XYZ file of C-alpha atoms in Angstrom:
686
model
C -15.186 38.365 -21.417
C -11.964 37.149 -23.019
C -8.926 35.958 -21.106
C -6.447 37.969 -19.965
C -3.950 35.935 -18.420
C -1.238 34.007 -19.873
C -1.206 30.364 -20.340
C 0.375 29.206 -17.036
C -1.407 32.362 -14.825
C -4.965 33.455 -13.775
C -6.220 34.758 -10.280
C -4.507 37.711 -8.625
C -1.487 35.101 -7.412
C -1.327 33.440 -10.640
C -2.995 30.476 -9.613
C -6.294 30.057 -11.331
C -9.613 28.999 -9.086
C -11.888 26.143 -9.076
C -14.788 27.456 -11.433
C -13.360 29.496 -13.659
C -14.046 28.321 -17.087
C -12.944 29.069 -20.532
C -13.321 32.398 -22.412
C -16.702 33.405 -21.851
C -17.527 30.563 -19.368
C -18.858 32.584 -16.552
C -17.746 33.546 -13.232
C -15.169 31.659 -11.177
C -17.136 30.978 -8.269
C -20.200 29.274 -9.362
C -18.360 25.441 -9.884
C -17.520 24.970 -6.136
C -20.977 26.623 -5.176
C -22.596 24.343 -7.227
C -20.888 21.107 -6.380
C -21.017 21.703 -2.660
C -24.847 22.402 -2.887
C -25.113 19.245 -4.830
C -23.383 17.303 -1.817
C -25.273 18.983 0.812
C -28.863 18.498 -0.748
C -28.088 14.615 -1.324
C -26.290 14.480 2.098
C -29.554 15.992 3.769
C -31.985 13.780 1.528
C -30.123 10.676 2.239
C -29.693 11.176 5.737
C -33.476 11.623 6.011
C -34.465 8.888 4.014
C -31.582 6.445 5.280
C -32.637 7.379 9.160
C -29.130 8.599 9.640
C -30.070 11.147 12.273
C -32.157 10.512 15.654
C -35.615 12.244 14.357
C -36.496 12.438 18.232
C -35.471 13.500 21.499
C -36.549 10.839 24.369
C -36.730 12.109 27.584
C -34.265 11.115 30.111
C -31.823 9.749 27.615
C -28.579 11.986 26.766
C -28.553 13.717 23.721
C -25.873 16.328 21.926
C -28.567 18.481 20.382
C -29.515 18.653 16.980
C -26.895 21.199 15.776
C -24.485 17.962 16.876
C -26.482 16.011 14.894
C -26.363 17.779 11.594
C -22.681 19.352 12.384
C -21.294 15.888 12.152
C -22.160 14.761 9.025
C -21.424 18.286 7.556
C -18.169 18.307 9.001
C -17.470 14.522 7.739
C -18.565 15.903 4.347
C -15.862 18.908 4.414
C -13.275 16.388 5.707
C -13.388 14.198 2.588
C -13.803 17.191 0.506
C -10.662 18.872 1.958
C -8.529 15.469 1.869
C -9.420 14.314 -1.767
C -8.388 18.202 -2.865
C -5.043 17.659 -1.123
C -4.354 14.406 -2.803
C -5.604 15.595 -6.095
C -2.996 18.646 -5.918
C -0.078 16.696 -4.577
C -0.407 13.909 -7.376
C -0.718 16.362 -9.818
C 2.257 18.307 -9.020
C 4.598 15.316 -8.787
C 3.312 12.788 -11.102
C 0.921 14.674 -14.134
C 2.953 18.126 -14.619
C 6.144 18.675 -16.110
C 9.369 19.632 -13.446
C 12.702 21.277 -13.908
C 15.267 18.843 -13.336
C 14.405 18.022 -9.511
C 12.236 20.769 -8.779
C 8.647 20.453 -9.680
C 7.529 23.302 -12.508
C 5.304 26.455 -12.078
C 2.240 25.048 -12.404
C 3.012 22.605 -10.080
C 4.746 25.153 -7.786
C 1.189 26.658 -7.416
C -0.500 22.965 -6.890
C 1.377 22.315 -3.581
C 0.735 25.974 -2.452
C -2.832 25.411 -2.718
C -2.244 22.177 -1.181
C -0.759 23.790 1.949
C -3.999 25.876 2.757
C -6.326 22.934 2.006
C -4.332 20.643 3.854
C -4.368 23.212 7.295
C -7.954 23.354 6.877
C -8.156 19.564 6.606
C -6.041 19.532 10.033
C -8.618 22.078 11.941
C -11.801 20.313 10.619
C -10.497 16.798 11.879
C -10.172 18.254 15.284
C -13.273 19.734 15.066
C -14.824 16.331 14.112
C -12.810 14.761 17.226
C -14.666 17.248 19.557
C -18.173 16.542 17.643
C -17.579 13.065 17.976
C -17.190 12.966 21.343
C -20.405 15.073 21.860
C -22.257 12.493 19.953
C -20.684 9.319 22.040
C -21.560 10.725 25.269
C -24.804 12.549 24.660
C -23.723 15.791 25.546
C -24.049 19.386 24.375
C -20.656 20.770 23.050
C -20.970 23.192 25.858
C -20.821 20.521 28.577
C -17.809 18.895 27.488
C -14.397 19.174 29.001
C -10.867 18.787 27.669
C -10.172 15.582 29.820
C -13.264 13.857 27.947
C -12.111 14.905 24.687
C -8.394 13.806 25.654
C -9.704 10.443 26.608
C -11.408 9.975 23.472
C -8.315 11.279 21.314
C -6.169 8.283 23.055
C -8.492 5.424 24.093
C -11.321 4.951 21.304
C -10.480 4.192 17.797
C -12.569 6.605 16.115
C -10.830 9.340 17.973
C -7.141 7.832 17.379
C -7.883 7.814 13.813
C -9.256 11.535 13.810
C -6.029 12.399 16.070
C -4.030 10.600 13.518
C -5.701 12.080 10.272
C -5.214 15.522 11.749
C -1.276 15.184 12.370
C -0.987 13.953 9.026
C -2.415 16.642 7.420
C -0.676 19.067 9.408
C 2.304 17.584 8.316
C 1.266 17.664 4.779
C 0.708 21.448 5.254
C 4.653 22.205 6.531
C 5.778 19.422 3.693
C 3.939 21.192 0.718
C 5.075 24.679 1.802
C 9.177 23.707 2.635
C 9.826 21.447 -0.088
C 9.604 22.275 -3.974
C 11.399 18.867 -5.440
C 9.669 16.288 -7.308
C 10.402 13.701 -4.870
C 9.000 15.742 -1.732
C 6.048 16.533 -3.950
C 5.753 12.318 -4.595
C 6.022 11.979 -0.941
C 3.358 14.357 -0.182
C 1.046 12.314 -2.529
C 1.499 8.874 -0.805
C 1.212 10.622 2.530
C -2.093 12.824 1.535
C -3.412 9.082 0.098
C -2.484 7.307 3.431
C -3.930 10.382 5.549
C -7.491 10.032 4.125
C -7.295 6.225 5.446
C -7.824 6.463 8.810
C -11.568 6.726 9.520
C -12.340 4.034 7.058
C -10.725 1.414 9.818
C -13.363 2.548 12.056
C -17.259 2.633 12.244
C -19.575 0.147 10.247
C -16.381 -1.491 8.630
C -14.631 -2.263 11.913
C -18.182 -2.784 13.984
C -19.336 -6.106 12.563
C -18.281 -9.267 11.078
C -16.014 -9.720 7.990
C -13.802 -7.070 8.548
C -11.416 -8.972 6.535
C -13.173 -7.622 3.676
C -15.448 -4.851 4.970
C -12.390 -2.798 6.332
C -9.891 -3.611 3.604
C -12.407 -2.803 0.690
C -13.293 0.310 2.178
C -9.867 1.716 2.688
C -9.298 0.833 -0.933
C -12.569 2.257 -1.829
C -11.786 5.374 -0.078
C -8.337 5.978 -1.276
C -9.368 5.195 -5.007
C -12.119 7.780 -4.715
C -9.451 10.377 -3.454
C -7.379 9.942 -6.413
C -10.201 9.786 -8.990
C -11.771 13.033 -7.831
C -8.878 14.974 -6.472
C -7.160 14.342 -9.763
C -10.352 15.558 -11.664
C -9.967 19.123 -9.550
C -6.363 19.725 -9.945
C -7.044 19.328 -13.760
C -9.831 22.133 -13.397
C -7.592 23.991 -11.510
C -5.210 24.384 -14.203
C -7.422 24.639 -17.311
C -6.152 27.022 -18.717
C -2.518 25.645 -19.000
C -1.271 24.784 -22.383
C -0.128 21.502 -20.242
C -3.746 20.528 -19.487
C -4.163 18.227 -22.515
C -1.122 16.342 -21.786
C -1.799 16.112 -17.657
C -5.570 14.971 -18.811
C -4.140 11.920 -21.150
C -2.130 10.973 -18.085
C -4.777 11.440 -15.761
C -7.302 9.532 -17.692
C -5.267 6.378 -17.478
C -5.561 6.718 -13.765
C -9.016 7.323 -13.546
C -9.707 4.291 -15.272
C -7.931 2.187 -12.491
C -9.601 4.180 -10.140
C -12.960 3.590 -11.383
C -12.235 -0.090 -11.333
C -11.168 -0.332 -7.985
C -13.779 2.011 -6.449
C -16.305 -0.424 -8.182
C -15.057 -3.689 -7.007
C -14.153 -2.689 -3.482
C -17.718 -0.656 -3.434
C -19.178 -3.846 -4.318
C -17.704 -6.082 -1.854
C -18.272 -3.701 0.890
C -21.753 -3.262 -0.010
C -22.314 -6.929 0.149
C -21.264 -7.205 3.480
C -23.063 -4.654 5.066
C -26.431 -5.628 3.461
C -26.226 -9.507 4.064
C -28.349 -10.450 1.127
C -29.213 -9.149 -1.876
C -33.097 -8.689 -1.312
C -31.769 -6.137 1.062
C -30.992 -3.456 -1.979
C -34.603 -2.784 -2.503
C -35.981 -3.750 1.023
C -33.742 -1.778 3.247
C -33.103 1.785 3.430
C -29.673 1.362 3.324
C -30.009 -0.746 0.058
C -31.839 2.015 -1.563
C -28.774 4.279 -1.148
C -26.560 1.714 -2.269
C -28.454 1.438 -5.548
C -28.256 5.511 -5.521
C -24.528 5.028 -5.409
C -23.763 2.476 -7.760
C -26.199 4.436 -10.316
C -23.750 7.675 -9.603
C -20.613 5.071 -10.500
C -22.336 3.660 -13.841
C -22.950 7.386 -14.768
C -19.227 8.335 -13.635
C -17.902 5.821 -15.893
C -19.797 6.596 -19.230
C -18.691 10.189 -18.656
C -15.074 8.666 -18.286
C -15.624 6.775 -21.550
C -17.154 9.912 -23.149
C -13.844 11.813 -21.900
C -11.642 9.016 -23.440
C -13.634 9.085 -26.979
C -14.510 12.727 -27.159
C -13.003 15.775 -25.000
C -9.485 14.394 -24.739
C -8.888 14.348 -28.699
C -10.652 17.678 -28.953
C -8.611 19.103 -25.646
C -5.702 17.966 -27.768
C -6.823 19.931 -30.938
C -7.312 22.883 -28.678
C -10.709 23.080 -27.860
C -10.841 23.421 -23.855
C -14.429 24.219 -23.654
C -15.752 20.649 -24.534
C -13.595 19.420 -21.883
C -14.433 21.507 -19.114
C -18.299 21.767 -19.650
C -18.163 17.666 -19.262
C -15.732 17.598 -16.311
C -17.498 20.533 -14.359
C -20.625 18.421 -14.718
C -18.697 15.389 -13.648
C -17.098 16.999 -10.633
C -20.938 17.947 -9.786
C -22.008 14.186 -10.025
C -19.010 13.505 -7.784
C -20.128 16.108 -4.946
C -23.634 14.665 -4.813
C -21.519 11.076 -4.992
C -19.869 12.266 -1.808
C -22.782 13.660 0.278
C -24.384 10.224 -0.739
C -21.242 8.167 0.914
C -21.177 10.236 4.119
C -25.097 9.588 4.293
C -24.392 5.722 4.088
C -21.715 5.904 6.667
C -24.168 7.285 9.460
C -27.029 5.052 8.209
C -27.832 1.840 9.939
C -26.828 -1.459 8.088
C -29.075 -4.309 7.407
C -26.337 -6.582 9.138
C -25.698 -4.918 12.437
C -24.757 -5.783 16.008
C -27.276 -6.859 18.398
C -26.466 -5.451 21.881
C -28.532 -8.438 23.725
C -26.908 -11.606 21.843
C -23.543 -10.892 20.874
C -20.767 -13.092 20.133
C -17.433 -12.396 21.791
C -15.441 -14.603 19.255
C -17.165 -12.564 16.033
C -16.511 -9.093 17.909
C -12.645 -10.084 18.008
C -12.009 -12.124 14.931
C -14.713 -11.094 12.878
C -16.179 -14.405 11.996
C -17.108 -17.353 14.422
C -14.918 -20.168 15.811
C -13.953 -22.580 12.793
C -14.289 -26.063 13.398
C -11.607 -28.418 14.661
C -8.907 -28.390 11.397
C -9.064 -30.639 8.525
C -6.829 -30.744 5.323
C -10.217 -30.116 3.607
C -11.141 -27.001 6.036
C -7.513 -25.661 5.314
C -8.469 -25.176 1.996
C -12.089 -24.859 1.184
C -12.894 -22.688 4.564
C -11.642 -19.598 2.852
C -11.401 -16.063 4.474
C -10.733 -13.608 1.779
C -8.746 -10.432 2.375
C -9.358 -7.655 0.020
C -5.880 -6.609 0.285
C -3.969 -9.496 -0.764
C -6.880 -10.539 -2.706
C -5.782 -7.007 -4.483
C -1.933 -7.741 -4.433
C -1.803 -11.061 -6.074
C -4.288 -10.306 -9.068
C -2.873 -6.897 -9.964
C 0.898 -8.319 -9.675
C -0.081 -11.403 -11.553
C -1.804 -8.997 -14.221
C 1.190 -6.722 -14.283
C 3.570 -9.231 -14.652
C 1.849 -10.959 -17.580
C 1.190 -7.823 -19.337
C 4.895 -6.684 -19.063
C 5.650 -10.350 -20.708
C 3.406 -9.934 -23.308
C 4.788 -6.203 -24.045
C 8.289 -7.815 -24.197
C 7.347 -10.760 -26.609
C 5.167 -8.382 -28.371
C 8.556 -6.228 -29.424
C 9.983 -9.357 -30.551
C 12.085 -9.933 -27.251
C 12.260 -13.565 -25.230
C 11.669 -13.707 -21.513
C 12.313 -16.572 -19.739
C 9.445 -19.059 -18.756
C 11.205 -20.158 -15.560
C 11.228 -16.498 -14.204
C 7.386 -16.100 -15.106
C 6.543 -19.590 -13.567
C 8.389 -18.505 -10.570
C 6.516 -15.207 -10.103
C 3.209 -16.893 -10.535
C 3.844 -19.519 -8.262
C 4.848 -17.136 -5.578
C 1.533 -14.982 -6.004
C -0.356 -18.071 -6.044
C 1.205 -19.406 -2.690
C 0.510 -15.894 -0.975
C -2.692 -15.711 -2.000
C -3.272 -19.200 -0.687
C -1.747 -18.716 2.679
C -3.733 -15.301 3.184
C -6.995 -16.271 1.915
C -7.656 -19.826 2.101
C -8.599 -21.418 5.066
C -5.356 -21.508 6.628
C -5.633 -17.913 6.910
C -8.943 -18.643 9.394
C -7.101 -20.960 11.632
C -4.044 -18.598 11.455
C -6.087 -16.359 14.192
C -6.765 -18.670 16.333
C -3.670 -21.621 16.311
C -0.293 -20.392 17.087
C 0.854 -23.530 15.350
C -0.842 -22.314 11.866
C 0.352 -18.699 12.139
C 3.741 -19.723 12.142
C 3.676 -21.896 9.132
C 1.817 -19.043 7.474
C 4.532 -17.064 8.769
C 7.245 -19.176 7.752
C 5.778 -19.549 4.195
C 5.375 -15.606 3.940
C 9.075 -15.205 4.853
C 10.501 -17.621 2.772
C 9.269 -19.691 -0.070
C 6.848 -17.139 -1.137
C 9.941 -14.073 -1.147
C 12.327 -16.743 -3.049
C 9.905 -17.367 -5.777
C 9.089 -13.651 -5.991
C 12.842 -12.911 -6.130
C 13.429 -15.645 -9.101
C 10.504 -13.857 -11.122
C 13.139 -10.712 -11.298
C 10.161 -8.072 -11.667
C 12.037 -4.928 -11.363
C 14.001 -6.162 -14.509
C 11.180 -6.924 -16.168
C 9.239 -3.354 -15.379
C 12.410 -1.825 -16.530
C 12.265 -3.391 -19.834
C 8.531 -2.580 -20.425
C 7.208 0.497 -18.814
C 6.700 3.048 -21.370
C 8.372 6.445 -21.051
C 6.514 9.582 -20.915
C 6.379 11.899 -24.322
C 7.107 14.595 -22.404
C 10.669 14.069 -21.284
C 10.199 16.492 -18.374
C 7.275 14.236 -16.801
C 8.524 11.479 -14.590
C 7.099 8.370 -15.525
C 6.655 5.165 -13.430
C 10.080 4.154 -14.723
C 12.004 6.899 -13.836
C 10.414 6.706 -10.391
C 11.456 3.151 -10.092
C 15.153 4.165 -10.996
C 15.045 6.994 -8.574
C 14.156 4.499 -6.151
C 16.515 1.795 -6.913
C 19.388 4.410 -6.733
C 18.289 6.275 -3.490
C 20.728 6.259 -0.378
C 17.852 4.781 1.520
C 17.923 1.773 -0.695
C 21.528 1.621 -0.204
C 21.262 1.153 3.384
C 18.444 -1.450 3.267
C 20.043 -3.649 0.534
C 23.315 -3.838 2.492
C 23.000 -7.625 3.841
C 23.598 -6.833 7.399
C 20.683 -4.450 7.174
C 18.496 -6.779 5.299
C 19.607 -9.603 7.796
C 18.932 -7.555 11.007
C 15.141 -6.928 10.013
C 14.372 -10.631 8.807
C 15.688 -11.523 12.309
C 13.883 -8.956 13.778
C 10.599 -10.443 12.353
C 11.484 -13.195 14.506
C 12.575 -12.390 17.672
C 11.359 -8.591 18.299
C 7.586 -9.880 17.237
C 7.332 -12.700 19.203
C 9.375 -12.094 22.081
C 8.190 -8.337 22.778
C 4.667 -8.689 23.359
C 3.905 -7.427 20.026
C 2.096 -10.116 18.485
C -1.243 -10.013 20.561
C -1.330 -6.320 19.871
C -1.158 -6.916 16.305
C -3.435 -9.766 16.103
C -6.268 -7.501 17.626
C -6.298 -5.280 15.066
C -7.011 -5.498 11.342
C -4.850 -2.827 10.249
C -1.832 -4.295 12.251
C -2.504 -8.030 11.295
C -2.181 -6.644 7.609
C 0.923 -4.710 8.710
C 2.532 -8.073 10.392
C 1.870 -10.202 7.364
C 3.125 -7.880 4.674
C 6.369 -7.455 6.983
C 6.728 -10.848 6.654
C 6.737 -10.999 2.930
C 8.817 -7.619 2.686
C 11.531 -8.515 4.974
C 12.155 -12.378 3.265
C 11.940 -10.625 -0.328
C 14.783 -8.309 0.967
C 16.750 -10.949 2.173
C 16.898 -13.156 -0.704
C 17.021 -10.320 -2.759
C 19.901 -9.331 -1.745
C 21.674 -12.918 -1.423
C 20.088 -14.389 -4.831
C 18.401 -11.581 -6.565
C 19.167 -10.502 -10.217
C 17.485 -7.168 -10.505
C 19.485 -4.272 -10.867
C 19.641 -2.109 -7.449
C 21.291 -4.530 -5.576
C 24.485 -3.656 -3.461
C 27.425 -6.016 -4.708
C 28.930 -7.693 -2.390
C 31.296 -11.197 -2.909
C 29.777 -14.196 -2.882
C 31.511 -15.643 0.058
C 29.864 -12.480 2.288
C 26.536 -13.492 0.849
C 27.183 -17.390 1.859
C 28.091 -16.575 5.508
C 25.331 -14.110 5.481
C 22.756 -16.707 4.612
C 24.653 -19.044 7.087
C 23.883 -16.513 9.609
C 20.061 -16.315 8.751
C 20.111 -20.083 9.017
C 21.406 -20.004 12.720
C 19.321 -17.315 14.165
C 16.543 -19.180 12.616
C 17.267 -22.698 14.096
C 18.237 -20.748 17.155
C 14.618 -19.008 17.450
C 13.035 -22.437 17.055
C 15.182 -24.080 19.864
C 14.285 -21.403 22.093
C 10.521 -21.270 21.253
C 10.727 -25.286 22.043
C 12.307 -24.658 25.384
C 10.009 -21.690 26.508
C 7.129 -22.571 29.260
C 6.161 -19.163 28.687
C 2.935 -18.502 26.619
C 3.264 -15.841 23.991
C 0.720 -13.492 23.762
C -1.658 -15.244 26.294
C -3.814 -12.777 26.230
C -4.842 -12.998 23.110
C -4.496 -16.595 22.169
C -6.673 -17.044 25.480
C -9.559 -15.002 24.056
C -9.789 -17.045 20.671
C -8.473 -20.379 22.080
C -10.749 -23.413 20.528
C -12.784 -25.703 23.040
C -11.234 -28.613 20.467
C -7.530 -27.080 20.807
C -4.891 -28.846 22.617
C -3.378 -26.274 25.440
C -1.799 -22.889 24.491
C 1.806 -24.498 25.201
C 1.378 -27.444 23.770
C -0.133 -25.536 20.466
C 2.868 -22.862 20.882
C 5.623 -25.656 21.138
C 4.311 -27.414 17.775
C 4.490 -23.887 16.249
C 8.390 -23.850 17.304
C 8.742 -27.336 16.008
C 7.366 -25.968 12.602
C 9.995 -22.911 12.865
C 12.631 -25.039 13.725
C 12.423 -27.258 10.746
C 10.370 -25.552 7.675
C 13.447 -23.394 7.006
C 15.863 -26.323 5.772
C 14.393 -27.139 2.488
C 14.149 -23.698 1.475
C 17.632 -22.717 3.281
C 19.119 -25.159 1.363
C 17.922 -24.381 -1.900
C 19.258 -20.522 -1.596
C 22.568 -22.055 -0.100
C 23.026 -24.077 -3.254
C 22.251 -21.110 -5.419
C 24.990 -19.145 -3.681
C 27.753 -21.973 -3.653
C 26.703 -22.350 -7.531
C 27.342 -18.602 -8.065
C 30.715 -18.750 -6.071
C 31.979 -21.449 -7.948
C 30.808 -19.958 -11.394
C 32.302 -16.678 -10.390
C 35.707 -17.905 -9.819
C 35.489 -20.363 -13.295
C 34.867 -16.598 -14.776
C 37.497 -14.883 -13.235
C 39.832 -17.569 -13.971
C 38.483 -17.731 -17.521
C 39.567 -13.849 -17.454
C 43.023 -14.474 -16.429
C 43.702 -16.937 -18.992
C 42.367 -14.535 -21.483
C 44.802 -12.101 -20.325
C 47.705 -14.268 -20.217
C 47.132 -15.192 -23.797
C 46.524 -11.668 -25.283
C 49.852 -11.201 -23.120
C 51.690 -14.047 -24.713
C 50.750 -12.772 -27.905
C 51.997 -9.210 -27.635
C 55.180 -10.188 -25.664
C 53.947 -8.711 -22.944
C 53.751 -9.795 -18.991
C 50.724 -10.064 -17.840
C 49.396 -9.926 -14.065
C 49.290 -13.503 -13.305
C 52.662 -13.946 -14.432
C 53.966 -11.133 -12.496
C 52.050 -12.563 -9.329
C 53.660 -16.128 -9.886
C 57.153 -14.516 -10.514
C 56.598 -12.664 -7.322
C 55.654 -15.696 -5.712
C 58.757 -17.445 -6.943
C 61.080 -15.000 -5.791
C 59.580 -15.207 -2.197
C 60.200 -18.488 -1.925
C 63.454 -18.423 -3.355
C 64.330 -15.721 -0.822
C 62.792 -18.054 1.814
C 65.030 -20.728 0.949
C 68.177 -18.804 1.251
C 67.516 -17.827 4.685
C 66.631 -21.187 5.225
C 70.195 -22.756 4.017
C 71.997 -20.112 6.462
């Protein structure tokens, strides 16, 4: 049948449904049905083949029942689908579609309205999975569960906490997508949606065995990138009748390529941790499922290449059918891959935990107790973390691409800035991924050295690279002026009220000081060290707080609030005083900070906890002298140059006044001072 709706309409409410093809493509319901069947079929086969279900019931042992055994993976699959769709709709509304000044356009409005329904369903499904997880954990059928058990699981067990947090964020998303129509609100919803799919990644297989520095972070990157990839494709299919599809598909193609690379790298890293050895790929049922997922990844990469080379040009020429057919097939493959991924999360891994012979240090740290530290061990005994590896590699490559673009356009970029940025990235990677990161978990002194490097030399070097200036000069503008590109979003952030608050010198100083006093004198350190996510947040805060302070003091990027140089010198002097005072307080303290944590991981070869803490205090007291002196020198030099520029301006004004015969400001001010002095002399003579 021919299309009867306009270019941006379709469906009873003006919103096309998943499964509606171009003219003559068939009924609108079949695509989601096919995707769902593919996902469920692969899920069932993979669970059976990978031993992800308890096939037999042993008399006398608690058993939640076959309904719970099957409902758990099915509801998990439903949650992943709902979360992915919510992510894709919000991302499309904020970044792929044009708007009208500050608000989203008509198609973006429809996307947000659809996201509201999916987010509400996501909330309900997360709560349902929470109840099913309690039943599975306690081995009790749903009919025997009480509210107390569910509440205790939700607030006390990490898996329950993750599901409760996810349900809460999904509910907030449902509200925000309903009440706000601004493009900024849509962008915030997109970010929140990506974050909301991550909490379960920090529990389960990744957090239950060793090597969580790789396993947990790689799984989070894997899940987030997959949600962006699949959700974006689903959003494109929802607007296939729109005349905006060609441009949106081209923008999505660049995002999809980035997501494919991220999914591939993070998936391989996570599988390596879970398999333990290469031969487990074919010797274990888990490895066979991993091979299936890798095959799907290769197939999806080929489909993406076909899109870029064939269907996108056809779509620009007005042929929607070719794009739609390939995208629909791609979505079916994605559905099957999601079913496989859920089965993997329920299947036993070759690298498991022996409940009889456990190592408490490995359970806490994710690795065994390191040997007595040497300079070689501090460097060579690496502890790679996927988060900081991704940040440093992506940050370095993006910066170098920006420099290359400038030079290709015939513009120069100071070599010193490039060297400063790369040095900062290398130093960041060194203190978070080499052996020093391993010892920072068990020795307070090494942790303090890591803190000092992350909060002073690393931010100073990164600020010297002027990354925002480079980004503003090299980021490309979208072809459609109604679409906000990366440069537009960066400018909005730099000129936002929030940025004005955080770039006030006193606010930046307060955040920097809080990372010292608030962390170590509140008992928060031990809590953050115990959880991998908390540890990542702590190290990231060190870098951000330091970057913000030194960006305000010595940065050259736009977006900083301008303050007189004497004020900045005083702020820096205050930071030096607070820093030194912190070291003195720590040196004189007889109370061990975060004693519970450091007692549980204290090496036999290490000095006493108090002695190691005092060594860390000495490092904190003495470490900042050289970086602080460098910053102080830069501030004083800028102060002198500012005075010289002001004097030169006054001299030029005087010369212009003399040439025109007019009296300049400086001459009037000097005459005023002379009259005041003469008046004082006359009063003194009387």
